[in-house]
Coordinates of C-alpha atoms and ligand atoms in Angstrom, one line a residue:
X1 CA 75.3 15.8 7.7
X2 CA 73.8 15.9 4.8
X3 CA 71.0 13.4 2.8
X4 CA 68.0 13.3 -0.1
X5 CA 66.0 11.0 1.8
X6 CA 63.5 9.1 -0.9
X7 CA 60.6 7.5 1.5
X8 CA 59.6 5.9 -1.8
X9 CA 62.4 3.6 -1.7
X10 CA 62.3 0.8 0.5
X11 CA 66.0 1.0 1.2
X12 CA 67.3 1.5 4.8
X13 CA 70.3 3.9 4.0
X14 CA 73.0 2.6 6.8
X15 CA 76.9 3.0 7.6
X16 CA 77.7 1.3 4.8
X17 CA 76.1 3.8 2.3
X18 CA 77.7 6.8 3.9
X19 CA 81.3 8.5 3.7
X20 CA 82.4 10.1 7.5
X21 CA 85.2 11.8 8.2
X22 CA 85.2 13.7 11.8
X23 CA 87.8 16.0 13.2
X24 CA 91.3 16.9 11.8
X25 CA 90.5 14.8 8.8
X26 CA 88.2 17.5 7.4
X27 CA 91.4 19.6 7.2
X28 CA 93.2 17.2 4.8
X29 CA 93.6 19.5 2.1
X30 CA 91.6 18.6 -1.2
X31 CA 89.3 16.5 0.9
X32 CA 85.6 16.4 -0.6
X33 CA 86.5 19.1 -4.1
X34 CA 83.3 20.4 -5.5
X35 CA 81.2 20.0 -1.9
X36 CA 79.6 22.8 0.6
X37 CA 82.1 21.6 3.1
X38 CA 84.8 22.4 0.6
X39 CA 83.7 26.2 0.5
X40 CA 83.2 26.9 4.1
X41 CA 86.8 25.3 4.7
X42 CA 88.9 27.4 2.2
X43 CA 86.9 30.3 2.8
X44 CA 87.2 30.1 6.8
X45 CA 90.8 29.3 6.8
X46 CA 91.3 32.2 4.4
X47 CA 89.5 34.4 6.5
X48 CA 92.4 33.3 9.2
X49 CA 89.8 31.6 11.3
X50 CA 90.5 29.2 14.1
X51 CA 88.6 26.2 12.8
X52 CA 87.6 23.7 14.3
X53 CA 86.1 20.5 12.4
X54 CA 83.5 18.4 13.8
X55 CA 82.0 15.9 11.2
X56 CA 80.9 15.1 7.7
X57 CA 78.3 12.4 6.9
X58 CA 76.9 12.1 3.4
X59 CA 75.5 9.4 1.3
X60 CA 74.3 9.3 -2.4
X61 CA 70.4 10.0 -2.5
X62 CA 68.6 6.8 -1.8
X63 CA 65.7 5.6 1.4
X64 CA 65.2 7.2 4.8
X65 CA 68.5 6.5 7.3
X66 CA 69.0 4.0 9.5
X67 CA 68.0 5.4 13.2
X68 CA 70.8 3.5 14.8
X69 CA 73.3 5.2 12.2
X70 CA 71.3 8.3 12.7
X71 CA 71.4 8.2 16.8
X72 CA 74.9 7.0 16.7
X73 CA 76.7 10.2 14.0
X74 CA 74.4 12.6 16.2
X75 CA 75.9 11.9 19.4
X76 CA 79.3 12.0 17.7
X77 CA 78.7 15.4 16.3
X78 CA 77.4 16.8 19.6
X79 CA 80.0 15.4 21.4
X80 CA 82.7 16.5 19.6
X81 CA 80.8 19.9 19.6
X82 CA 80.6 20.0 23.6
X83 CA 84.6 19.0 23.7
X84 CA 85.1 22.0 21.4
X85 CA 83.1 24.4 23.5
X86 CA 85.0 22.8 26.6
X87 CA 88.0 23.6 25.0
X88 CA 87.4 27.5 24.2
X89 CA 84.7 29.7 23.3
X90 CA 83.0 28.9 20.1
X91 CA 81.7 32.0 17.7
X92 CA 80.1 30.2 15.6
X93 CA 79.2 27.6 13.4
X94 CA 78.8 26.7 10.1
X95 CA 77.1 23.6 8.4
X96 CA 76.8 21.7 5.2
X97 CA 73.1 20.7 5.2
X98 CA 71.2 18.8 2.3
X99 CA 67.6 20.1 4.2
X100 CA 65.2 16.7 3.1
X101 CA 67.3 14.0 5.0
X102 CA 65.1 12.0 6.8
X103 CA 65.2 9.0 9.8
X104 CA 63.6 5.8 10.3
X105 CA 61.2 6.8 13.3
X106 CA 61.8 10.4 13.4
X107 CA 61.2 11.6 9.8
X108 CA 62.8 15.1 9.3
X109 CA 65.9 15.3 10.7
X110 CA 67.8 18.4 10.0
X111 CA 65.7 19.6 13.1
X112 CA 66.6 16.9 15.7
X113 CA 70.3 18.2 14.9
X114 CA 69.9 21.4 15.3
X115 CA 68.0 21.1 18.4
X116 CA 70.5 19.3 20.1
X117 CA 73.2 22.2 18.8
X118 CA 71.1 24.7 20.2
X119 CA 71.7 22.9 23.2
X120 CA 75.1 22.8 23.6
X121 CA 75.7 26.2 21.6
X122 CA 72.2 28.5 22.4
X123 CA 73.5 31.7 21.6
X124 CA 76.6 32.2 18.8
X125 CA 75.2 32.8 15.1
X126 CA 74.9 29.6 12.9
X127 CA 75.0 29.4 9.8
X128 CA 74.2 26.7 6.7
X129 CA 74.4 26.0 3.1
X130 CA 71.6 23.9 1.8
X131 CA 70.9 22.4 -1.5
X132 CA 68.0 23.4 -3.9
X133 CA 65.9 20.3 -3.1
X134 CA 65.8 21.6 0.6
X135 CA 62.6 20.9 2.5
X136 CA 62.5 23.5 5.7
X137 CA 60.7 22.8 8.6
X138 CA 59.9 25.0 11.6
X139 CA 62.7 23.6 13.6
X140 CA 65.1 23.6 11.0
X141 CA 64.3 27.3 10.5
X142 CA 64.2 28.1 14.6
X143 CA 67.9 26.7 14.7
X144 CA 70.1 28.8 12.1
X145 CA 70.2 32.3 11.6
X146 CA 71.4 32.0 7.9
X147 CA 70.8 29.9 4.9
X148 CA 72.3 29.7 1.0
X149 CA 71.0 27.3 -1.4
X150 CA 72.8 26.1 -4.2
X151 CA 71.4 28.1 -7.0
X152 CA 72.0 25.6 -10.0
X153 CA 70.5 22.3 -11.0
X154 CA 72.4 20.0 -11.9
X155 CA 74.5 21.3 -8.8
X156 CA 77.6 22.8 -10.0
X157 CA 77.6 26.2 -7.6
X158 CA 78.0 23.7 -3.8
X159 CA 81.7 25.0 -2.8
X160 CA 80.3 29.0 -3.8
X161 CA 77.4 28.0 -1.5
X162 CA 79.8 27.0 0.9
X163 CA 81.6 30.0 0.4
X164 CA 78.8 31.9 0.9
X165 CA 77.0 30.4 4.2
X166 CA 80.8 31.0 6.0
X167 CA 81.0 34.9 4.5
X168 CA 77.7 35.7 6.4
X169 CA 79.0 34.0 9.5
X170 CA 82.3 36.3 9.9
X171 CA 80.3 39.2 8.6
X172 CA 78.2 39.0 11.2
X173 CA 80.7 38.0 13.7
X174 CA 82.9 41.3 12.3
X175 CA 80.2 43.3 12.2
X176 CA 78.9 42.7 15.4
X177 CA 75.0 42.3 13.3
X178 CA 72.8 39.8 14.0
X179 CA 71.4 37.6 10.8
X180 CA 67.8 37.8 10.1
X181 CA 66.1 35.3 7.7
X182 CA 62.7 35.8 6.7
X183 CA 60.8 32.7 5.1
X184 CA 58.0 31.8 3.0
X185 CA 57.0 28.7 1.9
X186 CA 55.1 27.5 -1.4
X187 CA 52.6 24.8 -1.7
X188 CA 53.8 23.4 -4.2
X189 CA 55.7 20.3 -5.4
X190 CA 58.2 20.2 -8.3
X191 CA 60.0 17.2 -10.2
X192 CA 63.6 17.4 -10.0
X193 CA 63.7 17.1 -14.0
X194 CA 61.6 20.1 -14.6
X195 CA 63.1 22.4 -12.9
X196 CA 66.8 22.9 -14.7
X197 CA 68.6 25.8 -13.5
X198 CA 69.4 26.4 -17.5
X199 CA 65.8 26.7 -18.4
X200 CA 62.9 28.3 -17.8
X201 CA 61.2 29.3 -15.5
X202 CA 64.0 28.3 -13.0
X203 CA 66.5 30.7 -14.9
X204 CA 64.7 33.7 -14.5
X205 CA 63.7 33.0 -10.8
X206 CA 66.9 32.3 -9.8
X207 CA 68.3 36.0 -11.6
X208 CA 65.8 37.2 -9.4
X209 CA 67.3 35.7 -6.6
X210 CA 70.4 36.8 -7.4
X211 CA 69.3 40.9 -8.4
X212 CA 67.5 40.3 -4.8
X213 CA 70.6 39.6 -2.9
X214 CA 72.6 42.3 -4.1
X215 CA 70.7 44.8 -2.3
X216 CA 72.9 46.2 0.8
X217 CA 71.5 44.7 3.8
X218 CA 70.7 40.9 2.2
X219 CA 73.2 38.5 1.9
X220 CA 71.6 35.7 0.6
X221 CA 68.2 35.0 -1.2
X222 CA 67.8 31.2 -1.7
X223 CA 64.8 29.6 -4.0
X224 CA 64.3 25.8 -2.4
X225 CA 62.3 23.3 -4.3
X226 CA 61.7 20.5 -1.6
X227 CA 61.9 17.2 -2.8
X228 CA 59.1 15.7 -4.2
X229 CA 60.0 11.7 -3.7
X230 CA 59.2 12.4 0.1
X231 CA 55.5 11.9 1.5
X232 CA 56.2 13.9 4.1
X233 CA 54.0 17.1 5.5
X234 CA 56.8 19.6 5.0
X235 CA 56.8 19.1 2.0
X236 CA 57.1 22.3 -0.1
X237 CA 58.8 25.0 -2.1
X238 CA 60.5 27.8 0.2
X239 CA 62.0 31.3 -0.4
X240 CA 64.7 31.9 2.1
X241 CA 66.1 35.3 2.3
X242 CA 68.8 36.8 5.1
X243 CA 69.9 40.1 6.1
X244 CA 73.1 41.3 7.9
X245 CA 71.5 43.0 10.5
X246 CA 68.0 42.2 12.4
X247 CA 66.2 45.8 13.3
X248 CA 63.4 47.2 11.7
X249 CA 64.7 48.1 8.6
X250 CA 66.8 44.6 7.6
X251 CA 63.8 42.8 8.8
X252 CA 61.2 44.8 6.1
X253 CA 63.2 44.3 3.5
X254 CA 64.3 40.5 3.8
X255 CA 60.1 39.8 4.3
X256 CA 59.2 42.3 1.4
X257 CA 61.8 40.5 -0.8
X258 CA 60.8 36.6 0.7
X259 CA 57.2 38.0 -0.5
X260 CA 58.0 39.2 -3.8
X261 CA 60.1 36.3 -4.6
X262 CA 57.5 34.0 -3.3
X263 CA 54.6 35.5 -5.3
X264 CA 57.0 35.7 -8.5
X265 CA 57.3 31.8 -8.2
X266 CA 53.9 31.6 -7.8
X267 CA 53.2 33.3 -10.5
X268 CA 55.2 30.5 -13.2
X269 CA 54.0 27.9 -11.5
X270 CA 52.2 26.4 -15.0
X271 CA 55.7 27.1 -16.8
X272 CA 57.3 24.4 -15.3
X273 CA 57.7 21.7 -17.9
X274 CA 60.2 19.1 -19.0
X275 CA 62.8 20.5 -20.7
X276 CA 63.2 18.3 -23.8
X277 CA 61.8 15.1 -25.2
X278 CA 59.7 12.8 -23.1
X279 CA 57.7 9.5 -23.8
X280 CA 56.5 6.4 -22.1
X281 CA 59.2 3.5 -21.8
X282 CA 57.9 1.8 -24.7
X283 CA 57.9 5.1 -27.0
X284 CA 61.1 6.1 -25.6
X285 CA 62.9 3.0 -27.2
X286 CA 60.8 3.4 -30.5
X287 CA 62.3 6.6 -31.1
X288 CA 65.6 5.9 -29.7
X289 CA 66.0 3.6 -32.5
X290 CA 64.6 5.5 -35.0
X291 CA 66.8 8.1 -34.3
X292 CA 70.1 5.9 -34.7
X293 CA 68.9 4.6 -37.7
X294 CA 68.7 7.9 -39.0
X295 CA 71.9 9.5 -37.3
X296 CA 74.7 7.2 -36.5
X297 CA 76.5 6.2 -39.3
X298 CA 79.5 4.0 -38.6
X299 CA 83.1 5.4 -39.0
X300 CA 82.1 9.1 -39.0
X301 CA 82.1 11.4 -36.0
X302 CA 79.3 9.6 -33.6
X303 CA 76.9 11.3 -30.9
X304 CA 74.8 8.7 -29.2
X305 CA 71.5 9.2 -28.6
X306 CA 70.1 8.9 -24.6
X307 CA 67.3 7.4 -23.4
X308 CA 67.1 8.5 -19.0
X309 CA 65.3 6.0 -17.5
X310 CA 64.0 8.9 -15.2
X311 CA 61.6 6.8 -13.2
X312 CA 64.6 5.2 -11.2
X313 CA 66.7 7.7 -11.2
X314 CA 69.8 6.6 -8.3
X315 CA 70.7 10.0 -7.6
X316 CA 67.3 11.2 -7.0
X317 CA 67.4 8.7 -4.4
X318 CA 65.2 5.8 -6.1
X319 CA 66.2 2.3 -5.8
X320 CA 68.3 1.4 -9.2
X321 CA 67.0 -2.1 -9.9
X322 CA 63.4 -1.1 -11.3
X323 CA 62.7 -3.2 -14.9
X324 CA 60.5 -1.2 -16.5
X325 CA 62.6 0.5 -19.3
X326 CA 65.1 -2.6 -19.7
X327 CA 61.7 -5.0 -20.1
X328 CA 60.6 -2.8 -23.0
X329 CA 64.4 -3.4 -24.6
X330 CA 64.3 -6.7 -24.1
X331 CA 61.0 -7.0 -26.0
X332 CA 62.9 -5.9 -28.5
X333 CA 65.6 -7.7 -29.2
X334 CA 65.3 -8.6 -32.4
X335 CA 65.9 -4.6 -33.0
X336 CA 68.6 -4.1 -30.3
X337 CA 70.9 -7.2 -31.5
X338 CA 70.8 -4.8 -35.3
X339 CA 72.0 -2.3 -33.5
X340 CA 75.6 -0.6 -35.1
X341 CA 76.9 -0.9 -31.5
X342 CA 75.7 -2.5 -28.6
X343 CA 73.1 -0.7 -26.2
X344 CA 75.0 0.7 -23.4
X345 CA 72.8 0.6 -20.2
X346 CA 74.4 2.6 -17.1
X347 CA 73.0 0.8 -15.0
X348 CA 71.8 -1.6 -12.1
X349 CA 72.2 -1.5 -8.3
X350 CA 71.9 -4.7 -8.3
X351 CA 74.7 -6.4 -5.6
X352 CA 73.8 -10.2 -5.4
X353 CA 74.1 -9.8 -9.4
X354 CA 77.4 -8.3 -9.1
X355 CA 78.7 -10.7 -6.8
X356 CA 78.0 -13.5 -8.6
X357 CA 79.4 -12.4 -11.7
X358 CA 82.7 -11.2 -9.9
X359 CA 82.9 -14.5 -8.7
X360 CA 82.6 -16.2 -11.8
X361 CA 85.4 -13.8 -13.0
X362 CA 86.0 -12.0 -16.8
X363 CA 85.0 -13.8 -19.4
X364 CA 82.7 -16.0 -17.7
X365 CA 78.8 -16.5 -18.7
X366 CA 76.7 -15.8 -15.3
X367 CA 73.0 -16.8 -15.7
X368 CA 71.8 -14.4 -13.0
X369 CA 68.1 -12.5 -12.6
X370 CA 68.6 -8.4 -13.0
X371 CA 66.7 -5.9 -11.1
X372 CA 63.9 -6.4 -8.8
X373 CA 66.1 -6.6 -5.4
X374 CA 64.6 -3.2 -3.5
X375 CA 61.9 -2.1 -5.8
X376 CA 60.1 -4.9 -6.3
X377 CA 56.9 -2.6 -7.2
X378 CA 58.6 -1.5 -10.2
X379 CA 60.7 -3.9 -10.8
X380 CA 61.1 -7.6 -11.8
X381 CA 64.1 -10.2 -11.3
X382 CA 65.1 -10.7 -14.6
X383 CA 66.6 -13.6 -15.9
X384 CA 69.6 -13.0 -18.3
X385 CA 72.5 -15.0 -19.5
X386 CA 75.7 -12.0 -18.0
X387 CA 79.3 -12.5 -20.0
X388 CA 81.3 -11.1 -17.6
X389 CA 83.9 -8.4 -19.1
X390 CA 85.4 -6.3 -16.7
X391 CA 85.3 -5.4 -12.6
X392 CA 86.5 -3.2 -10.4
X393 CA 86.4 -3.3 -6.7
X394 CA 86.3 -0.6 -4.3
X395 CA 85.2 2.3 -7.0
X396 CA 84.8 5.6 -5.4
X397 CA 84.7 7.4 -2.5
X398 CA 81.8 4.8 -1.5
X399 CA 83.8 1.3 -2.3
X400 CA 81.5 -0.3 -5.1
X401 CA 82.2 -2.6 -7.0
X402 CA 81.7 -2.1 -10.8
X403 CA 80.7 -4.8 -13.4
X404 CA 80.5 -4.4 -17.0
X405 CA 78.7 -7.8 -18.4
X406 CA 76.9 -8.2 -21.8
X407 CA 73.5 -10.1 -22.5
X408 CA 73.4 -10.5 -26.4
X409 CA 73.7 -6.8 -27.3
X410 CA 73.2 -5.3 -24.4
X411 CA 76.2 -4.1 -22.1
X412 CA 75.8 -3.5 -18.8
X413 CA 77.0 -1.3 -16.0
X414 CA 76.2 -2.9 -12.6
X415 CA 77.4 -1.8 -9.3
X416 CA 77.6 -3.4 -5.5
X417 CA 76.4 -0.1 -3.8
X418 CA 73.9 2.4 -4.3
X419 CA 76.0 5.2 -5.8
X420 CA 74.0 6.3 -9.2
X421 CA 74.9 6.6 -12.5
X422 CA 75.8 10.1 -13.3
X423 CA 79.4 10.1 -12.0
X424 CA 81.9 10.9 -15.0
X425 CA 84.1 8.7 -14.2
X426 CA 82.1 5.6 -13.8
X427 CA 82.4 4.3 -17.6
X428 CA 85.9 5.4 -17.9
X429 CA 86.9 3.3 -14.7
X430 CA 85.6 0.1 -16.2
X431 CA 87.4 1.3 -19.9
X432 CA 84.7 2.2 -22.1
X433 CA 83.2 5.4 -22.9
X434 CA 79.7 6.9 -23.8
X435 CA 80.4 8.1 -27.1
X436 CA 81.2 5.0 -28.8
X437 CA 77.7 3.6 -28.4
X438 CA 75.2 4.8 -30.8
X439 CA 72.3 4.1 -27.6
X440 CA 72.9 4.7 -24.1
X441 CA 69.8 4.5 -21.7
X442 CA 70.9 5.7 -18.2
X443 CA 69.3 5.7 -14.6
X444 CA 69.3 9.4 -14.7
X445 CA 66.8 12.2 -15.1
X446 CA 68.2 15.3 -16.8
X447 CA 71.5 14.2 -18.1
X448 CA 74.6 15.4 -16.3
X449 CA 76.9 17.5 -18.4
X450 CA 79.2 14.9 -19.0
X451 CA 76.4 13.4 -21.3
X452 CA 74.5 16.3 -22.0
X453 CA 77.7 17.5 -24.0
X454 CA 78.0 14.4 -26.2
X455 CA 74.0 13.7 -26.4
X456 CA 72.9 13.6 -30.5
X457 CA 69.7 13.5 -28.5
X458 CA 68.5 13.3 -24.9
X459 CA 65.0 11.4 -24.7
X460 CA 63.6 11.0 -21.0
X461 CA 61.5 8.0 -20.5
X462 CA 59.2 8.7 -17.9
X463 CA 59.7 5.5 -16.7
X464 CA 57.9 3.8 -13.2
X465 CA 60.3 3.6 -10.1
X466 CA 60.6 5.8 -6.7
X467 CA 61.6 8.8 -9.0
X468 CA 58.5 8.5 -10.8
X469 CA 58.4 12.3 -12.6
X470 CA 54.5 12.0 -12.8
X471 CA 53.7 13.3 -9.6
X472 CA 50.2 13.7 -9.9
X473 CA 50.4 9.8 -10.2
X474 CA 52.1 9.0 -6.9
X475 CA 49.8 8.3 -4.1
X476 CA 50.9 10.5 -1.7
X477 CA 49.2 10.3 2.0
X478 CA 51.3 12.5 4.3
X479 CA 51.4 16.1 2.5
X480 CA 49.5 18.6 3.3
X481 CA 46.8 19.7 0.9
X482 CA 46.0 21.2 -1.5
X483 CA 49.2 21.2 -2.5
X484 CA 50.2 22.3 -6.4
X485 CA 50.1 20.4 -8.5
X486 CA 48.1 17.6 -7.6
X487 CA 45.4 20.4 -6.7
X488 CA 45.4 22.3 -10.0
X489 CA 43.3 24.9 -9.0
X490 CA 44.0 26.0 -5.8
X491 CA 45.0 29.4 -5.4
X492 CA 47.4 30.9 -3.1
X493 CA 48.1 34.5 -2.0
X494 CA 51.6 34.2 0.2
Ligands
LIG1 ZN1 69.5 18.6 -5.1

């Protein structure tokens, strides 16, 4: 079970927003390619284990979950869980956690599932892989004995992670050795966009985390950023280091090692900067357009230059329909309708708008208000005159409908569901691609590398929405302080 809960965003993620598959059709080979569940699957069934599947719930990043949805997949899992352990003895178990999913009414959630595990299962080794933005709370930590993290950003390593969480539970079911995880955690908060596994300081940390694990007794040193679009008292950076083995020995080393790790993190905690260029909204478009002027030149081989409208970043679980970027474009129009191409913008969650230019059909004009539907902080309904060009129903594992509809000369991508704007295959599916505009402002933060590769530039408007990257600017009431950075000179000794 596995969300990025954004408490920012005013969004009630619910049935509708998620993907479940339970039992035998988690077997279905090929099911969920590139995911956590993916690697504890192949690697379980390689190891000739006798799996049995319980569940998977995920959803794209967006607002807390619905407690009714919550209540109603929990008692699923644990009940299929209690058949299982009816059915034969259980060794152990192994899950696909995102570690900073959170519930209407109960807030951190990860916990309330494994208490009710421990429950059923109190004893057997359990296992879990987590991604980076993991926030780990006491119970969370009391319920599994070991934990991987994804150790990339943008996450490219989840089946390895997979891989890796199920390899510690057999080796400790081989062995016979209990797993041991030492923890420390951080105070500290992180945006998502300055913290790139590519750059620094995140690139050396993580080859520490890496050198770290391959000492013999550890099996898994994980760095955990928490996720900073949560106002939430767990919130926080952690260091999460296992041993195979818990006596004297195994235990020293994985705390020595959580330390070291911790205090090295610690230590770079003013390195962490954006990676590239960043503006306002406003000076975001200005340069965008200067830098087409200067760059694109019709008929030879094109690179479009980016604009990430970073504030309302989808996938970093914001809200999709916050105006602030598109309302400095549309102050400049007279500049945009010059433009060599038209200005792509990937995109709106925006579902009464795409209804009612799906029912109006292709080729239609739609006058319809953009934006403003969930964030209505950040965003504004915006009145535009829509030509309809293409849908799609039912894109994606999540069923959304995709719209591409132009307004003078700007195109854009509008979907039914909440499902972000980094997928690859989005544009494609409605028949256009990236590369052929010369300005392409998306509702991403760092660009995914199917952009990053074709990028002339990459600019990131630090736009305002519920992925706001200005952290010291969000008026957080629930963390616990002080808390880097919004406490600049704290200090901290582990
Ligand atoms: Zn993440």
């Amino acid at each position: 079970m596995a969300h990025e809960s954004n408490t920012l965003n005013p969004i009630i993620t619910g049935e509708d927003d998620f993907v479940v598959m339970e039992g035998a059709a988690l077997l279905v080979p090929g099911i969920s390619p590139g995911s956590s569940i993916r690697g504890i699957i192949d690697t379980l069934r390689e190891a000739g284990a006798d799996i049995v599947p319980i569940l998977m719930a995920r959803a794209v990043p967006n607002g807390v979950i619905s407690g009714s949805f919550y209540a109603k997949k929990k008692n699923d899992f644990i009940h299929r869980l209690a058949e299982a352990k009816a059915a034969g003895p259980i060794d152990g178990v192994c899950l696909a956690l995102h570690g900073s999913m959170k519930v209407e009414g109960l807030g951190c959630a990860e916990g309330d599932l494994l208490g009710a595990i421990r429950k059923i299962v109190p004893d057997i080794p359990i296992t879990s892989a987590l991604d980076m933005h993991a926030t780990i709370t006491d119970e969370l930590f009391a319920g599994v004995n070991g934990f991987a993290g994804y150790k990339t950003a943008p996450h490219v390593d989840c089946e390895e992670t997979g891989a890796l969480a199920a390899e510690m539970l057999l080796e400790s079911l081989r062995t016979g050795k209990k797993l041991y995880t030492a923890w420390r955690k951080i105070p500290m908060l992180i945006a998502g966009e300055k913290s790139e596994s590519e750059a620094e300081p995140m690139k050396s940390l993580l080859e520490s985390c890496r050198s770290a694990e391959k000492q013999p007794g550890l099996r898994a040193a994980s760095l955990l950023l928490g996720f900073p679009w949560a106002d939430d008292e767990h919130n926080g950076v952690s260091i999460l280091v296992t041993s195979l083995g818990d006596g004297p020995p195994e235990r020293s080393l994985a705390d020595s090692t959580a330390l070291e790790l911790a205090a090295g993190f610690w230590k770079r905690r003013k390195d962490f900067n954006f990676r590239g260029e960043y503006y306002d909204s406003a000076q975001s478009i200005e340069t965008a357009f200067l830098a087409v002027q200067s760059d694109w030149r019709s008929g030879e081989h094109q690179r479009p230059v980016f604009v990430s409208d970073s504030g309302d970043n989808p996938t970093a679980g914001a809200a999709g329909d916050a105006t602030e970027l598109l309302e400095e474009i549309l102050k400049r129009m007279d500049t945009v309708d010059k433009l060599p191409t038209p200005l792509l913008y990937s995109g709106f969650y925006d579902a009464p708008a795409a209804a009612a230019c799906i029912k109006a059909g292709i080729g239609a004009e739609v006058e319809t208000r953009l934006g403003g539907k969930w964030d209505t902080v950040n965003g504004k309904k915006i009145p535009l005159r829509l030509t309809v060009k293409k849908i799609v129903r039912n894109y994606g594992p999540y069923k959304s409908d995709l719209v591409l509809a132009a307004h003078k000369n700007i195109l854009f991508t509008i979907t039914s569901k909440h499902i972000g704007f980094g997928d690859e295959m989005l544009l494609p599916s409605l028949g256009i691609r990236a590369e052929d505009y010369c300005l392409v402002a998306v509702k991403l933060g760092y660009l995914e590398p199917c952009f990053r590769n074709i990028a002339a530039r990459a600019i990131m408007a630090l736009s305002k929405g519920c992925s706001n990257e200005a952290l010291e600017t969000i008026p957080y009431k629930k963390v616990r302080r002080p808390l880097y950075p919004l406490d600049k000179d704290m200090e901290w000794n582990g």
